[in-house]
Amino acid sequence: MRLKKLAATLKKKGPLPYLITDLVNIRYLTGFTGTYAYLVVDRDRSYFISDTRYEEYARSILPKSVEFVLQKNEFLESLKTILKKAGIRELFLEEHATPLSVYRSMKKGLRGVKLSPGGDVVNEIRMIKHPDEIEILRQAAAKTDACVRHLKGIIRPGVSEWDIAVEIEHFYRKNGCRKSSFDSIIASGPGSSMPHYATSLTKKIMKGEVILIDMGCEYSGYNSDLTRTMFVHSIDPALERIYRVVRAAQEAAVRAVRPGITTGELDAVARDSITGAGYGDRFGHGLGHGIGMEVHEMPAVKKGDLKLMKNMVITIEPGVYLPGIGGVRIEDMVAVTAAGCEVLTKSSKDITVIG
């Protein structure tokens, strides 16, 4: 079904036949979860290239419209066979994913075949989720909400950041997830002022500190992503103020989500709110990103003119970061609906003091 949709889209836009090298896009189109494959999509037939490690598996899952081509030696030899068989004289390439080494090899070895840029059509299709995909994302978000509740009984002074990260991984795997979507960010104290802080192996949580936790799981091939900021034992007044500023901005942006609003307009809702409170220079990153089979995928929710559409799923994650003091970020996953949005992550955003 997805391959037919892609072929129909490509017929309209022109880039056919199309070579797909991105393994996530190949998984989206065929269900293949291995680590080595190429896919050539043509008007009425597609060709799947892989090696002996995946031959039996691939043949068992590929639809009838996809021909399995066993790579015995080099990828280029298999590709030449396909191009000759199909009479292909021009091949369009995924712009974001085709490795330079592969491009150079094709440029040198495919004489008489024109290589042309084909955009990122599959990524664009993936922006709009099927209701079944949204349901899986809803379940992944629920797993992460459950993990947040679990962590509130674990976090206390003396526990290390790494202990918390390990607990997250253990919880996810024990509760039916394949793994964490990414290395969890457990940023306590002044470290929380770094948006992509590297969780420490040794840093212990102390009384009076802020703790910023950015986490997510991979569940049934899809990802969740959530950030909550909590306080241990007591709250620094400066951080309490920025917490209220960030929460107000985040909730204003969530309320603004609807089909037709541009990513730039949505970003401005949160950014203007934070700027109005006097912290505009401490919010440096974009407001959010698309999420699905990858944690970060299209659309990027930042300055731009791309319009949100029904069934897109994005994150909304403004933050304010004060070097030497700490930072606050609040992140939710939201699905765009016909009238607004559904917030998929349900964890409380009330000020939380634990330990």
XYZ file of C-alpha atoms in Angstrom:
355
model
C 0.000 0.000 0.000
C 2.742 2.472 0.949
C 4.783 1.562 -2.124
C 1.742 2.198 -4.322
C 1.231 5.559 -2.626
C 4.889 6.431 -3.161
C 4.810 5.383 -6.821
C 1.672 7.473 -7.376
C 3.306 10.472 -5.710
C 6.483 10.040 -7.724
C 4.511 9.776 -10.963
C 2.981 13.179 -10.212
C 6.274 14.799 -9.201
C 8.378 13.164 -11.873
C 11.323 11.521 -10.039
C 10.995 7.923 -11.260
C 12.702 5.498 -11.020
C 13.823 6.375 -7.508
C 16.685 4.826 -5.516
C 16.021 4.670 -1.773
C 19.040 4.236 0.483
C 17.586 5.366 3.825
C 16.919 2.203 5.859
C 14.122 3.868 7.834
C 12.357 4.764 4.598
C 12.858 1.215 3.340
C 11.346 -0.085 6.594
C 8.412 2.297 6.202
C 7.728 1.082 2.658
C 8.389 -2.654 3.012
C 8.548 -3.598 6.702
C 12.185 -4.697 6.329
C 14.103 -4.176 9.598
C 17.565 -5.385 8.598
C 20.726 -3.321 8.355
C 21.540 -3.614 4.652
C 19.242 -2.914 1.713
C 18.553 -0.690 -1.283
C 15.206 -0.175 -2.962
C 14.578 0.925 -6.548
C 10.994 2.127 -7.037
C 9.718 2.237 -10.625
C 6.276 2.896 -12.084
C 4.851 -0.607 -11.925
C 7.538 -2.643 -10.190
C 10.150 -2.195 -7.481
C 13.453 -3.951 -6.861
C 14.878 -4.784 -3.437
C 18.631 -5.400 -3.141
C 20.187 -7.168 -0.154
C 22.672 -9.921 0.602
C 22.464 -13.534 1.772
C 22.027 -12.564 5.436
C 18.539 -11.269 4.677
C 17.475 -13.289 1.629
C 15.030 -15.648 3.350
C 13.636 -12.937 5.621
C 13.216 -10.364 2.846
C 11.543 -12.795 0.471
C 9.055 -13.687 3.228
C 7.886 -10.102 3.831
C 8.168 -8.311 0.491
C 4.944 -7.702 -1.454
C 4.532 -9.378 -4.846
C 5.179 -6.100 -6.639
C 8.748 -6.060 -5.269
C 11.399 -8.285 -6.828
C 14.188 -9.473 -4.537
C 17.642 -9.095 -6.104
C 20.407 -10.993 -4.339
C 23.643 -9.041 -4.076
C 26.414 -11.578 -4.613
C 29.361 -9.214 -4.876
C 29.111 -5.425 -5.108
C 25.960 -3.323 -4.883
C 26.808 -1.645 -8.178
C 26.705 -4.958 -10.044
C 23.205 -5.694 -8.735
C 22.056 -2.186 -9.582
C 23.412 -2.495 -13.132
C 21.426 -5.703 -13.587
C 18.221 -3.960 -12.515
C 18.794 -0.888 -14.670
C 19.536 -2.997 -17.730
C 16.532 -5.258 -17.170
C 14.160 -2.315 -16.687
C 15.701 -0.163 -19.423
C 16.414 2.653 -16.989
C 18.447 5.595 -18.358
C 17.864 8.084 -15.537
C 17.875 7.326 -11.806
C 16.651 9.746 -9.141
C 18.334 9.732 -5.737
C 17.249 10.526 -2.180
C 18.984 13.812 -1.530
C 19.346 13.564 2.246
C 20.398 9.926 2.478
C 22.505 8.849 -0.503
C 26.075 8.453 0.804
C 28.721 10.359 -1.129
C 30.699 7.132 -1.576
C 27.675 5.425 -3.160
C 27.037 8.414 -5.414
C 30.659 8.482 -6.569
C 30.596 4.747 -7.234
C 27.431 5.071 -9.329
C 28.737 8.156 -11.128
C 31.842 6.248 -12.131
C 30.307 2.855 -12.846
C 26.904 3.582 -14.391
C 27.839 4.754 -17.846
C 24.888 5.959 -19.873
C 22.700 6.454 -16.795
C 21.932 9.982 -15.631
C 21.878 10.484 -11.846
C 19.457 13.207 -10.757
C 18.337 14.697 -7.423
C 14.988 13.262 -6.348
C 14.252 15.287 -3.233
C 13.070 13.641 -0.021
C 9.685 12.351 -1.115
C 9.396 9.473 1.362
C 10.219 11.729 4.293
C 7.498 14.103 3.131
C 4.970 11.261 2.918
C 5.961 10.089 6.405
C 5.034 13.482 7.872
C 1.338 12.577 7.568
C 0.614 9.630 9.831
C -1.993 6.943 9.250
C -4.428 6.579 12.189
C -2.784 3.232 12.995
C 0.573 4.989 13.317
C -0.921 7.609 15.615
C -2.348 4.858 17.808
C 1.109 3.294 18.166
C 2.569 6.714 18.996
C -0.218 7.153 21.561
C 0.805 3.855 23.166
C 4.500 4.805 23.102
C 3.636 8.089 24.812
C 1.678 6.182 27.469
C 4.729 3.994 28.147
C 6.779 7.137 28.727
C 4.134 8.658 30.992
C 4.219 5.454 33.037
C 7.997 5.732 33.266
C 7.709 9.318 34.561
C 5.405 8.105 37.337
C 7.885 5.356 38.165
C 10.809 7.785 38.332
C 9.083 9.978 40.889
C 9.534 7.124 43.357
C 13.203 6.680 42.424
C 14.632 10.210 42.311
C 16.068 11.427 45.596
C 19.264 13.049 46.874
C 22.254 10.727 46.476
C 20.987 8.901 43.385
C 23.238 9.455 40.367
C 22.154 10.732 36.979
C 23.380 7.473 35.499
C 21.285 5.437 37.954
C 18.200 7.246 36.660
C 19.165 6.684 33.017
C 19.658 2.962 33.684
C 16.312 2.811 35.490
C 14.601 4.357 32.456
C 16.145 1.799 30.100
C 15.221 -1.071 32.419
C 11.645 0.163 32.795
C 11.130 0.454 29.060
C 12.485 -2.976 28.222
C 10.573 -4.585 31.082
C 7.363 -3.004 29.823
C 7.395 -4.113 26.205
C 9.584 -1.490 24.540
C 12.572 -2.380 22.400
C 14.757 0.301 23.959
C 15.027 3.986 24.714
C 14.551 6.157 21.626
C 17.821 7.932 22.399
C 20.304 8.283 25.244
C 18.205 9.784 28.019
C 19.236 13.253 29.145
C 19.369 13.407 32.935
C 20.635 16.899 33.699
C 20.771 17.981 37.330
C 21.827 21.272 38.869
C 23.820 23.645 36.647
C 24.099 20.924 33.978
C 20.448 21.483 33.117
C 21.389 24.779 31.443
C 22.866 22.742 28.551
C 20.018 21.635 26.249
C 21.814 18.462 25.115
C 23.738 17.723 28.279
C 25.591 14.400 28.431
C 24.311 12.391 31.398
C 27.088 11.929 33.953
C 28.237 8.531 35.177
C 29.089 9.939 38.609
C 27.128 13.151 39.287
C 24.716 12.630 42.187
C 21.450 14.445 42.692
C 21.598 16.986 45.516
C 18.978 18.727 47.643
C 17.796 21.996 46.161
C 18.707 21.059 42.584
C 16.614 21.136 39.465
C 16.547 17.948 37.383
C 15.673 18.016 33.684
C 14.790 14.644 32.149
C 14.442 14.211 28.373
C 13.443 10.649 27.532
C 11.514 8.428 25.164
C 11.001 4.834 24.081
C 10.945 2.835 20.863
C 7.737 0.841 20.804
C 6.495 -1.233 17.847
C 8.854 0.638 15.540
C 7.774 4.128 16.632
C 9.194 6.590 19.140
C 8.091 8.779 22.002
C 9.816 11.912 23.293
C 9.009 13.826 26.468
C 10.802 16.292 28.728
C 9.857 17.165 32.280
C 11.705 19.392 34.722
C 11.380 18.670 38.445
C 12.886 19.963 41.668
C 14.571 18.017 44.445
C 13.518 18.944 47.991
C 13.217 22.702 47.309
C 13.058 25.263 44.480
C 15.455 28.053 43.548
C 13.246 31.170 43.066
C 14.951 32.012 39.748
C 14.176 28.545 38.404
C 10.624 28.639 39.716
C 10.102 31.850 37.734
C 11.459 30.450 34.493
C 9.461 27.260 35.023
C 6.277 29.303 35.003
C 7.488 31.228 31.934
C 8.314 28.045 30.004
C 5.082 26.322 30.968
C 3.010 29.308 29.844
C 4.861 29.425 26.515
C 4.581 25.680 25.974
C 0.877 25.573 26.716
C 0.232 28.616 24.502
C 1.994 26.852 21.628
C 0.013 23.651 22.190
C -3.229 25.634 22.084
C -2.114 27.221 18.802
C -1.527 23.911 16.992
C -3.998 23.450 14.150
C -3.977 22.619 10.444
C -2.776 25.565 8.371
C -0.558 27.268 10.923
C 3.034 27.451 9.713
C 5.948 26.104 11.699
C 7.289 29.651 11.897
C 4.027 31.015 13.267
C 3.872 28.252 15.865
C 7.491 28.791 16.891
C 6.755 32.499 17.286
C 3.890 31.824 19.716
C 6.269 30.274 22.247
C 9.232 32.484 21.413
C 7.256 35.716 21.736
C 5.852 34.553 25.070
C 9.324 33.833 26.439
C 10.730 37.058 24.982
C 7.930 39.035 26.582
C 8.931 37.596 29.950
C 12.510 38.774 29.424
C 14.206 35.487 28.528
C 14.183 35.536 24.723
C 17.971 35.346 24.505
C 17.985 32.174 26.647
C 15.765 30.158 24.261
C 18.089 29.300 21.399
C 16.771 26.111 19.807
C 13.733 25.417 17.643
C 10.342 24.767 19.194
C 10.107 21.118 18.189
C 10.221 18.458 15.503
C 8.262 15.738 13.831
C 8.326 12.312 15.456
C 7.425 8.832 14.282
C 9.684 6.025 13.092
C 12.538 8.370 13.972
C 12.763 10.601 17.024
C 13.615 13.589 14.853
C 11.925 13.703 11.482
C 10.081 16.195 9.314
C 8.682 18.737 9.913
C 11.158 20.846 11.862
C 9.070 23.158 14.046
C 11.063 26.338 13.667
C 11.088 29.520 11.598
C 9.704 28.614 8.177
C 6.574 28.513 6.059
C 5.692 24.814 6.063
C 2.040 24.445 7.101
C 0.927 21.870 9.633
C -1.555 19.311 8.344
C -3.976 16.931 9.992
C -2.292 13.741 11.281
C 1.160 15.249 11.593
C 2.725 14.393 14.956
C 5.176 16.895 16.418
C 6.827 17.854 19.678
C 6.462 21.201 21.433
C 9.509 21.814 23.651
C 10.470 25.390 24.547
C 13.156 25.939 27.152
C 14.994 28.635 29.056
C 18.572 28.026 30.156
C 20.554 30.093 32.691
C 24.279 29.197 32.666
C 25.601 28.424 36.131
C 22.095 28.135 37.574
C 20.095 25.636 35.550
C 17.477 25.239 32.877
C 13.850 24.323 32.321
C 12.372 22.547 29.293
C 8.882 21.103 28.955
C 8.111 18.835 26.005
C 4.984 17.084 24.818
C 4.037 15.093 21.732
C 0.945 16.353 19.930
C -1.030 14.981 16.993
C -2.597 17.568 14.706
C -6.369 17.045 14.427
C -8.998 18.631 12.207
C -9.799 21.272 14.828
C -6.565 21.578 16.806
C -4.468 18.865 18.394
C -4.435 15.883 20.717
C -1.715 15.919 23.365
C -0.332 12.377 23.395
C 1.897 12.718 26.460
C -0.172 13.186 29.605
C 2.389 13.648 32.415
C 1.616 16.529 34.761
C 3.249 19.886 34.117
C 2.516 21.212 37.586
C 5.587 22.238 39.567
C 6.830 18.990 41.089
C 9.066 18.800 44.167
C 10.367 15.327 45.016
C 12.815 13.758 47.427
